[in-house]
């Protein structure tokens, strides 16, 4: 057998060194996205493909830490959870107020409108019925080292919003009050402690 070839005992087929390297990389990518901190991780059947690997601290930080002001867009989904580093995940979307019983958007998209540190302005859009609009909106992310840190844990941001009725449309019978429309609001980033302290 050529010394550039390896035998995969599980599948009984020969892998050349290039295939083995590619397989090892795929396993590393999966493990690196699963484990929360850099560490030495033995791979299954390590004598077949590769022995072990470690995720460099700089690589792990780049994978999990992000400067809030560098985030250009945030997309939030109903019934989905955020990522969390020190606590439990929270809902990506949290609706406040009685209007939430009538309707909740499935997706809300927010764009970075400028700012620095944790004081970022966000322009948010969602498909809402004609009778509803956004009220107060708060975006909160888990600070990497704690509240006020301009670096945040990736995918830890959540959106808390309030839906309010538009009085003028409630008495208008000329159109379907629940016709879908895109509604946007331009509101600042609010760094609220109950999310930041996760």
PDB file of C-alpha atoms in Angstrom:
ATOM      1  CA  UNK A   1       0.000   0.000   0.000  1.00  0.00           C
ATOM      2  CA  UNK A   2       1.263   3.472  -0.923  1.00  0.00           C
ATOM      3  CA  UNK A   3       2.370   5.458   2.119  1.00  0.00           C
ATOM      4  CA  UNK A   4       0.069   8.325   1.034  1.00  0.00           C
ATOM      5  CA  UNK A   5      -2.956   6.141   1.581  1.00  0.00           C
ATOM      6  CA  UNK A   6      -4.899   5.333   4.740  1.00  0.00           C
ATOM      7  CA  UNK A   7      -7.436   2.604   5.404  1.00  0.00           C
ATOM      8  CA  UNK A   8     -10.795   3.565   6.858  1.00  0.00           C
ATOM      9  CA  UNK A   9     -11.595   0.519   8.978  1.00  0.00           C
ATOM     10  CA  UNK A  10     -15.268   1.396   9.357  1.00  0.00           C
ATOM     11  CA  UNK A  11     -16.149   1.586   5.673  1.00  0.00           C
ATOM     12  CA  UNK A  12     -13.428  -0.695   4.377  1.00  0.00           C
ATOM     13  CA  UNK A  13     -12.274   1.694   1.678  1.00  0.00           C
ATOM     14  CA  UNK A  14      -8.948   3.307   1.025  1.00  0.00           C
ATOM     15  CA  UNK A  15      -8.556   7.028   1.540  1.00  0.00           C
ATOM     16  CA  UNK A  16      -5.590   8.847   0.120  1.00  0.00           C
ATOM     17  CA  UNK A  17      -3.883  11.509   2.218  1.00  0.00           C
ATOM     18  CA  UNK A  18      -5.864  14.310   0.572  1.00  0.00           C
ATOM     19  CA  UNK A  19      -9.206  12.650   1.366  1.00  0.00           C
ATOM     20  CA  UNK A  20      -8.083  12.024   4.935  1.00  0.00           C
ATOM     21  CA  UNK A  21      -7.154  15.671   5.334  1.00  0.00           C
ATOM     22  CA  UNK A  22     -10.522  16.805   3.974  1.00  0.00           C
ATOM     23  CA  UNK A  23     -12.362  14.392   6.276  1.00  0.00           C
ATOM     24  CA  UNK A  24     -10.388  15.630   9.255  1.00  0.00           C
ATOM     25  CA  UNK A  25     -11.224  19.242   8.377  1.00  0.00           C
ATOM     26  CA  UNK A  26     -14.940  18.466   8.204  1.00  0.00           C
ATOM     27  CA  UNK A  27     -14.864  16.833  11.637  1.00  0.00           C
ATOM     28  CA  UNK A  28     -12.906  19.780  13.038  1.00  0.00           C
ATOM     29  CA  UNK A  29     -15.438  22.244  11.618  1.00  0.00           C
ATOM     30  CA  UNK A  30     -18.311  20.354  13.239  1.00  0.00           C
ATOM     31  CA  UNK A  31     -16.580  19.994  16.596  1.00  0.00           C
ATOM     32  CA  UNK A  32     -15.355  23.584  16.621  1.00  0.00           C
ATOM     33  CA  UNK A  33     -18.909  24.848  16.183  1.00  0.00           C
ATOM     34  CA  UNK A  34     -20.169  22.571  18.974  1.00  0.00           C
ATOM     35  CA  UNK A  35     -17.702  22.997  21.814  1.00  0.00           C
ATOM     36  CA  UNK A  36     -17.974  26.334  23.687  1.00  0.00           C
ATOM     37  CA  UNK A  37     -14.273  26.829  24.369  1.00  0.00           C
ATOM     38  CA  UNK A  38     -10.910  25.936  22.855  1.00  0.00           C
ATOM     39  CA  UNK A  39      -9.744  22.549  24.034  1.00  0.00           C
ATOM     40  CA  UNK A  40      -8.024  19.383  22.884  1.00  0.00           C
ATOM     41  CA  UNK A  41     -10.666  17.055  21.475  1.00  0.00           C
ATOM     42  CA  UNK A  42      -9.957  13.426  20.492  1.00  0.00           C
ATOM     43  CA  UNK A  43     -11.678  12.380  17.276  1.00  0.00           C
ATOM     44  CA  UNK A  44     -13.590   9.095  16.903  1.00  0.00           C
ATOM     45  CA  UNK A  45     -11.510   6.315  15.301  1.00  0.00           C
ATOM     46  CA  UNK A  46      -8.588   8.712  15.529  1.00  0.00           C
ATOM     47  CA  UNK A  47      -6.092   6.194  14.176  1.00  0.00           C
ATOM     48  CA  UNK A  48      -7.934   6.117  10.862  1.00  0.00           C
ATOM     49  CA  UNK A  49      -7.957   9.772   9.872  1.00  0.00           C
ATOM     50  CA  UNK A  50      -6.306  12.134  12.344  1.00  0.00           C
ATOM     51  CA  UNK A  51      -5.276  12.058  15.950  1.00  0.00           C
ATOM     52  CA  UNK A  52      -6.684  15.155  17.608  1.00  0.00           C
ATOM     53  CA  UNK A  53      -7.040  18.881  17.193  1.00  0.00           C
ATOM     54  CA  UNK A  54      -7.223  22.043  19.210  1.00  0.00           C
ATOM     55  CA  UNK A  55      -9.015  25.274  18.358  1.00  0.00           C
ATOM     56  CA  UNK A  56      -6.655  28.271  18.744  1.00  0.00           C
ATOM     57  CA  UNK A  57      -7.939  30.930  21.115  1.00  0.00           C
ATOM     58  CA  UNK A  58      -7.845  33.581  18.386  1.00  0.00           C
ATOM     59  CA  UNK A  59      -9.886  31.372  16.064  1.00  0.00           C
ATOM     60  CA  UNK A  60     -12.430  30.589  18.754  1.00  0.00           C
ATOM     61  CA  UNK A  61     -12.819  34.290  19.594  1.00  0.00           C
ATOM     62  CA  UNK A  62     -13.353  35.126  15.930  1.00  0.00           C
ATOM     63  CA  UNK A  63     -15.985  32.409  15.715  1.00  0.00           C
ATOM     64  CA  UNK A  64     -17.957  33.510  18.771  1.00  0.00           C
ATOM     65  CA  UNK A  65     -17.221  37.203  19.454  1.00  0.00           C
ATOM     66  CA  UNK A  66     -18.269  40.127  17.282  1.00  0.00           C
ATOM     67  CA  UNK A  67     -18.068  43.904  17.519  1.00  0.00           C
ATOM     68  CA  UNK A  68     -21.661  45.114  17.787  1.00  0.00           C
ATOM     69  CA  UNK A  69     -21.081  48.149  15.568  1.00  0.00           C
ATOM     70  CA  UNK A  70     -19.730  45.878  12.812  1.00  0.00           C
ATOM     71  CA  UNK A  71     -23.002  43.948  12.574  1.00  0.00           C
ATOM     72  CA  UNK A  72     -24.809  45.310   9.524  1.00  0.00           C
ATOM     73  CA  UNK A  73     -28.068  43.375   9.798  1.00  0.00           C
ATOM     74  CA  UNK A  74     -29.928  41.374  12.412  1.00  0.00           C
ATOM     75  CA  UNK A  75     -32.726  38.970  11.521  1.00  0.00           C
ATOM     76  CA  UNK A  76     -35.022  37.718  14.262  1.00  0.00           C
ATOM     77  CA  UNK A  77     -37.407  34.770  13.984  1.00  0.00           C
ATOM     78  CA  UNK A  78     -40.502  33.973  15.999  1.00  0.00           C
ATOM     79  CA  UNK A  79     -40.253  30.765  18.075  1.00  0.00           C
ATOM     80  CA  UNK A  80     -36.454  30.703  17.727  1.00  0.00           C
ATOM     81  CA  UNK A  81     -33.930  31.117  20.543  1.00  0.00           C
ATOM     82  CA  UNK A  82     -30.765  33.167  20.779  1.00  0.00           C
ATOM     83  CA  UNK A  83     -27.324  31.764  21.479  1.00  0.00           C
ATOM     84  CA  UNK A  84     -26.032  32.195  25.037  1.00  0.00           C
ATOM     85  CA  UNK A  85     -22.590  32.014  26.590  1.00  0.00           C
ATOM     86  CA  UNK A  86     -23.188  32.297  30.337  1.00  0.00           C
ATOM     87  CA  UNK A  87     -26.885  31.651  30.763  1.00  0.00           C
ATOM     88  CA  UNK A  88     -29.983  30.264  29.119  1.00  0.00           C
ATOM     89  CA  UNK A  89     -30.992  31.250  25.582  1.00  0.00           C
ATOM     90  CA  UNK A  90     -33.894  33.684  25.255  1.00  0.00           C
ATOM     91  CA  UNK A  91     -36.516  34.085  22.510  1.00  0.00           C
ATOM     92  CA  UNK A  92     -35.260  36.014  19.503  1.00  0.00           C
ATOM     93  CA  UNK A  93     -38.594  37.863  19.369  1.00  0.00           C
ATOM     94  CA  UNK A  94     -40.606  38.923  22.408  1.00  0.00           C
ATOM     95  CA  UNK A  95     -43.887  40.739  21.855  1.00  0.00           C
ATOM     96  CA  UNK A  96     -45.341  43.018  24.533  1.00  0.00           C
ATOM     97  CA  UNK A  97     -48.894  44.345  24.846  1.00  0.00           C
ATOM     98  CA  UNK A  98     -52.454  43.131  24.170  1.00  0.00           C
ATOM     99  CA  UNK A  99     -52.080  43.459  20.395  1.00  0.00           C
ATOM    100  CA  UNK A 100     -49.749  40.459  20.475  1.00  0.00           C
ATOM    101  CA  UNK A 101     -52.847  38.271  20.834  1.00  0.00           C
ATOM    102  CA  UNK A 102     -54.013  39.439  17.421  1.00  0.00           C
ATOM    103  CA  UNK A 103     -50.816  39.120  15.445  1.00  0.00           C
ATOM    104  CA  UNK A 104     -47.088  38.534  15.742  1.00  0.00           C
ATOM    105  CA  UNK A 105     -44.652  38.842  12.829  1.00  0.00           C
ATOM    106  CA  UNK A 106     -42.725  35.718  11.935  1.00  0.00           C
ATOM    107  CA  UNK A 107     -39.621  37.644  10.895  1.00  0.00           C
ATOM    108  CA  UNK A 108     -38.234  41.060  11.841  1.00  0.00           C
ATOM    109  CA  UNK A 109     -35.153  42.451  10.100  1.00  0.00           C
ATOM    110  CA  UNK A 110     -33.080  45.271  11.530  1.00  0.00           C
ATOM    111  CA  UNK A 111     -30.314  47.205   9.762  1.00  0.00           C
ATOM    112  CA  UNK A 112     -27.453  49.055  11.390  1.00  0.00           C
ATOM    113  CA  UNK A 113     -28.075  52.780  10.903  1.00  0.00           C
ATOM    114  CA  UNK A 114     -24.883  53.935  12.612  1.00  0.00           C
ATOM    115  CA  UNK A 115     -23.498  54.491  16.068  1.00  0.00           C
ATOM    116  CA  UNK A 116     -20.618  53.268  18.202  1.00  0.00           C
ATOM    117  CA  UNK A 117     -20.055  51.077  21.220  1.00  0.00           C
ATOM    118  CA  UNK A 118     -23.410  49.724  22.360  1.00  0.00           C
ATOM    119  CA  UNK A 119     -25.282  52.838  21.184  1.00  0.00           C
ATOM    120  CA  UNK A 120     -26.299  51.581  17.769  1.00  0.00           C
ATOM    121  CA  UNK A 121     -29.310  52.845  15.817  1.00  0.00           C
ATOM    122  CA  UNK A 122     -31.334  50.129  14.124  1.00  0.00           C
ATOM    123  CA  UNK A 123     -33.944  50.429  11.381  1.00  0.00           C
ATOM    124  CA  UNK A 124     -36.359  47.497  11.733  1.00  0.00           C
ATOM    125  CA  UNK A 125     -38.912  46.176   9.260  1.00  0.00           C
ATOM    126  CA  UNK A 126     -41.647  43.548   9.388  1.00  0.00           C
ATOM    127  CA  UNK A 127     -44.841  42.629   7.568  1.00  0.00           C
ATOM    128  CA  UNK A 128     -47.670  43.905   9.784  1.00  0.00           C
ATOM    129  CA  UNK A 129     -51.434  44.230   9.315  1.00  0.00           C
ATOM    130  CA  UNK A 130     -52.673  47.718   8.458  1.00  0.00           C
ATOM    131  CA  UNK A 131     -54.156  48.159  11.940  1.00  0.00           C
ATOM    132  CA  UNK A 132     -50.859  47.584  13.736  1.00  0.00           C
ATOM    133  CA  UNK A 133     -47.497  49.270  13.978  1.00  0.00           C
ATOM    134  CA  UNK A 134     -44.393  48.931  16.085  1.00  0.00           C
ATOM    135  CA  UNK A 135     -44.326  50.794  19.365  1.00  0.00           C
ATOM    136  CA  UNK A 136     -41.294  50.632  21.634  1.00  0.00           C
ATOM    137  CA  UNK A 137     -38.543  48.382  20.302  1.00  0.00           C
ATOM    138  CA  UNK A 138     -35.484  47.201  22.236  1.00  0.00           C
ATOM    139  CA  UNK A 139     -32.526  45.231  20.910  1.00  0.00           C
ATOM    140  CA  UNK A 140     -30.408  43.461  23.504  1.00  0.00           C
ATOM    141  CA  UNK A 141     -27.258  41.379  23.093  1.00  0.00           C
ATOM    142  CA  UNK A 142     -25.083  39.500  25.563  1.00  0.00           C
ATOM    143  CA  UNK A 143     -21.887  41.463  26.156  1.00  0.00           C
ATOM    144  CA  UNK A 144     -18.816  39.288  25.759  1.00  0.00           C
ATOM    145  CA  UNK A 145     -17.311  40.186  29.130  1.00  0.00           C
ATOM    146  CA  UNK A 146     -20.438  41.750  30.650  1.00  0.00           C
ATOM    147  CA  UNK A 147     -22.918  44.613  30.231  1.00  0.00           C
ATOM    148  CA  UNK A 148     -21.588  47.526  28.213  1.00  0.00           C
ATOM    149  CA  UNK A 149     -18.984  45.496  26.319  1.00  0.00           C
ATOM    150  CA  UNK A 150     -18.986  46.644  22.659  1.00  0.00           C
ATOM    151  CA  UNK A 151     -18.130  43.060  21.736  1.00  0.00           C
ATOM    152  CA  UNK A 152     -21.077  40.677  21.914  1.00  0.00           C
ATOM    153  CA  UNK A 153     -21.538  36.937  21.765  1.00  0.00           C
ATOM    154  CA  UNK A 154     -22.519  35.986  18.228  1.00  0.00           C
ATOM    155  CA  UNK A 155     -26.215  35.293  17.631  1.00  0.00           C
ATOM    156  CA  UNK A 156     -27.081  36.328  21.203  1.00  0.00           C
ATOM    157  CA  UNK A 157     -29.180  39.355  20.209  1.00  0.00           C
ATOM    158  CA  UNK A 158     -32.894  39.411  20.904  1.00  0.00           C
ATOM    159  CA  UNK A 159     -35.598  41.897  19.979  1.00  0.00           C
ATOM    160  CA  UNK A 160     -38.302  42.997  22.411  1.00  0.00           C
ATOM    161  CA  UNK A 161     -41.080  44.979  20.770  1.00  0.00           C
ATOM    162  CA  UNK A 162     -44.564  46.335  21.376  1.00  0.00           C
ATOM    163  CA  UNK A 163     -47.398  46.296  18.852  1.00  0.00           C
ATOM    164  CA  UNK A 164     -49.976  49.084  19.024  1.00  0.00           C
ATOM    165  CA  UNK A 165     -53.216  49.760  17.171  1.00  0.00           C
ATOM    166  CA  UNK A 166     -53.445  52.584  14.666  1.00  0.00           C
ATOM    167  CA  UNK A 167     -56.714  54.303  15.765  1.00  0.00           C
ATOM    168  CA  UNK A 168     -57.616  55.797  12.378  1.00  0.00           C
ATOM    169  CA  UNK A 169     -57.699  52.438  10.626  1.00  0.00           C
ATOM    170  CA  UNK A 170     -59.832  50.690  13.241  1.00  0.00           C
ATOM    171  CA  UNK A 171     -62.977  52.545  12.118  1.00  0.00           C
ATOM    172  CA  UNK A 172     -62.248  52.309   8.389  1.00  0.00           C
ATOM    173  CA  UNK A 173     -64.298  49.548   6.727  1.00  0.00           C
ATOM    174  CA  UNK A 174     -63.141  50.252   3.180  1.00  0.00           C
ATOM    175  CA  UNK A 175     -60.297  47.768   3.249  1.00  0.00           C
ATOM    176  CA  UNK A 176     -59.169  44.581   4.895  1.00  0.00           C
ATOM    177  CA  UNK A 177     -57.698  45.664   8.256  1.00  0.00           C
ATOM    178  CA  UNK A 178     -55.365  42.699   8.284  1.00  0.00           C
ATOM    179  CA  UNK A 179     -53.924  43.225   4.829  1.00  0.00           C
ATOM    180  CA  UNK A 180     -50.191  42.675   5.044  1.00  0.00           C
ATOM    181  CA  UNK A 181     -47.812  45.597   4.718  1.00  0.00           C
ATOM    182  CA  UNK A 182     -44.194  46.274   5.490  1.00  0.00           C
ATOM    183  CA  UNK A 183     -43.724  48.529   8.485  1.00  0.00           C
ATOM    184  CA  UNK A 184     -40.393  49.927   9.539  1.00  0.00           C
ATOM    185  CA  UNK A 185     -39.284  51.802  12.591  1.00  0.00           C
ATOM    186  CA  UNK A 186     -36.042  53.638  13.268  1.00  0.00           C
ATOM    187  CA  UNK A 187     -35.144  53.274  16.912  1.00  0.00           C
ATOM    188  CA  UNK A 188     -31.886  53.161  18.876  1.00  0.00           C
ATOM    189  CA  UNK A 189     -30.284  50.086  20.331  1.00  0.00           C
ATOM    190  CA  UNK A 190     -31.280  49.625  23.953  1.00  0.00           C
ATOM    191  CA  UNK A 191     -28.916  47.539  26.055  1.00  0.00           C
ATOM    192  CA  UNK A 192     -31.174  46.113  28.715  1.00  0.00           C
ATOM    193  CA  UNK A 193     -29.641  44.217  31.657  1.00  0.00           C
ATOM    194  CA  UNK A 194     -31.843  41.145  31.688  1.00  0.00           C
ATOM    195  CA  UNK A 195     -30.358  40.142  28.341  1.00  0.00           C
ATOM    196  CA  UNK A 196     -26.878  41.508  28.955  1.00  0.00           C
ATOM    197  CA  UNK A 197     -26.459  39.588  32.192  1.00  0.00           C
ATOM    198  CA  UNK A 198     -26.982  36.171  30.656  1.00  0.00           C
TER     199      UNK A 198
END
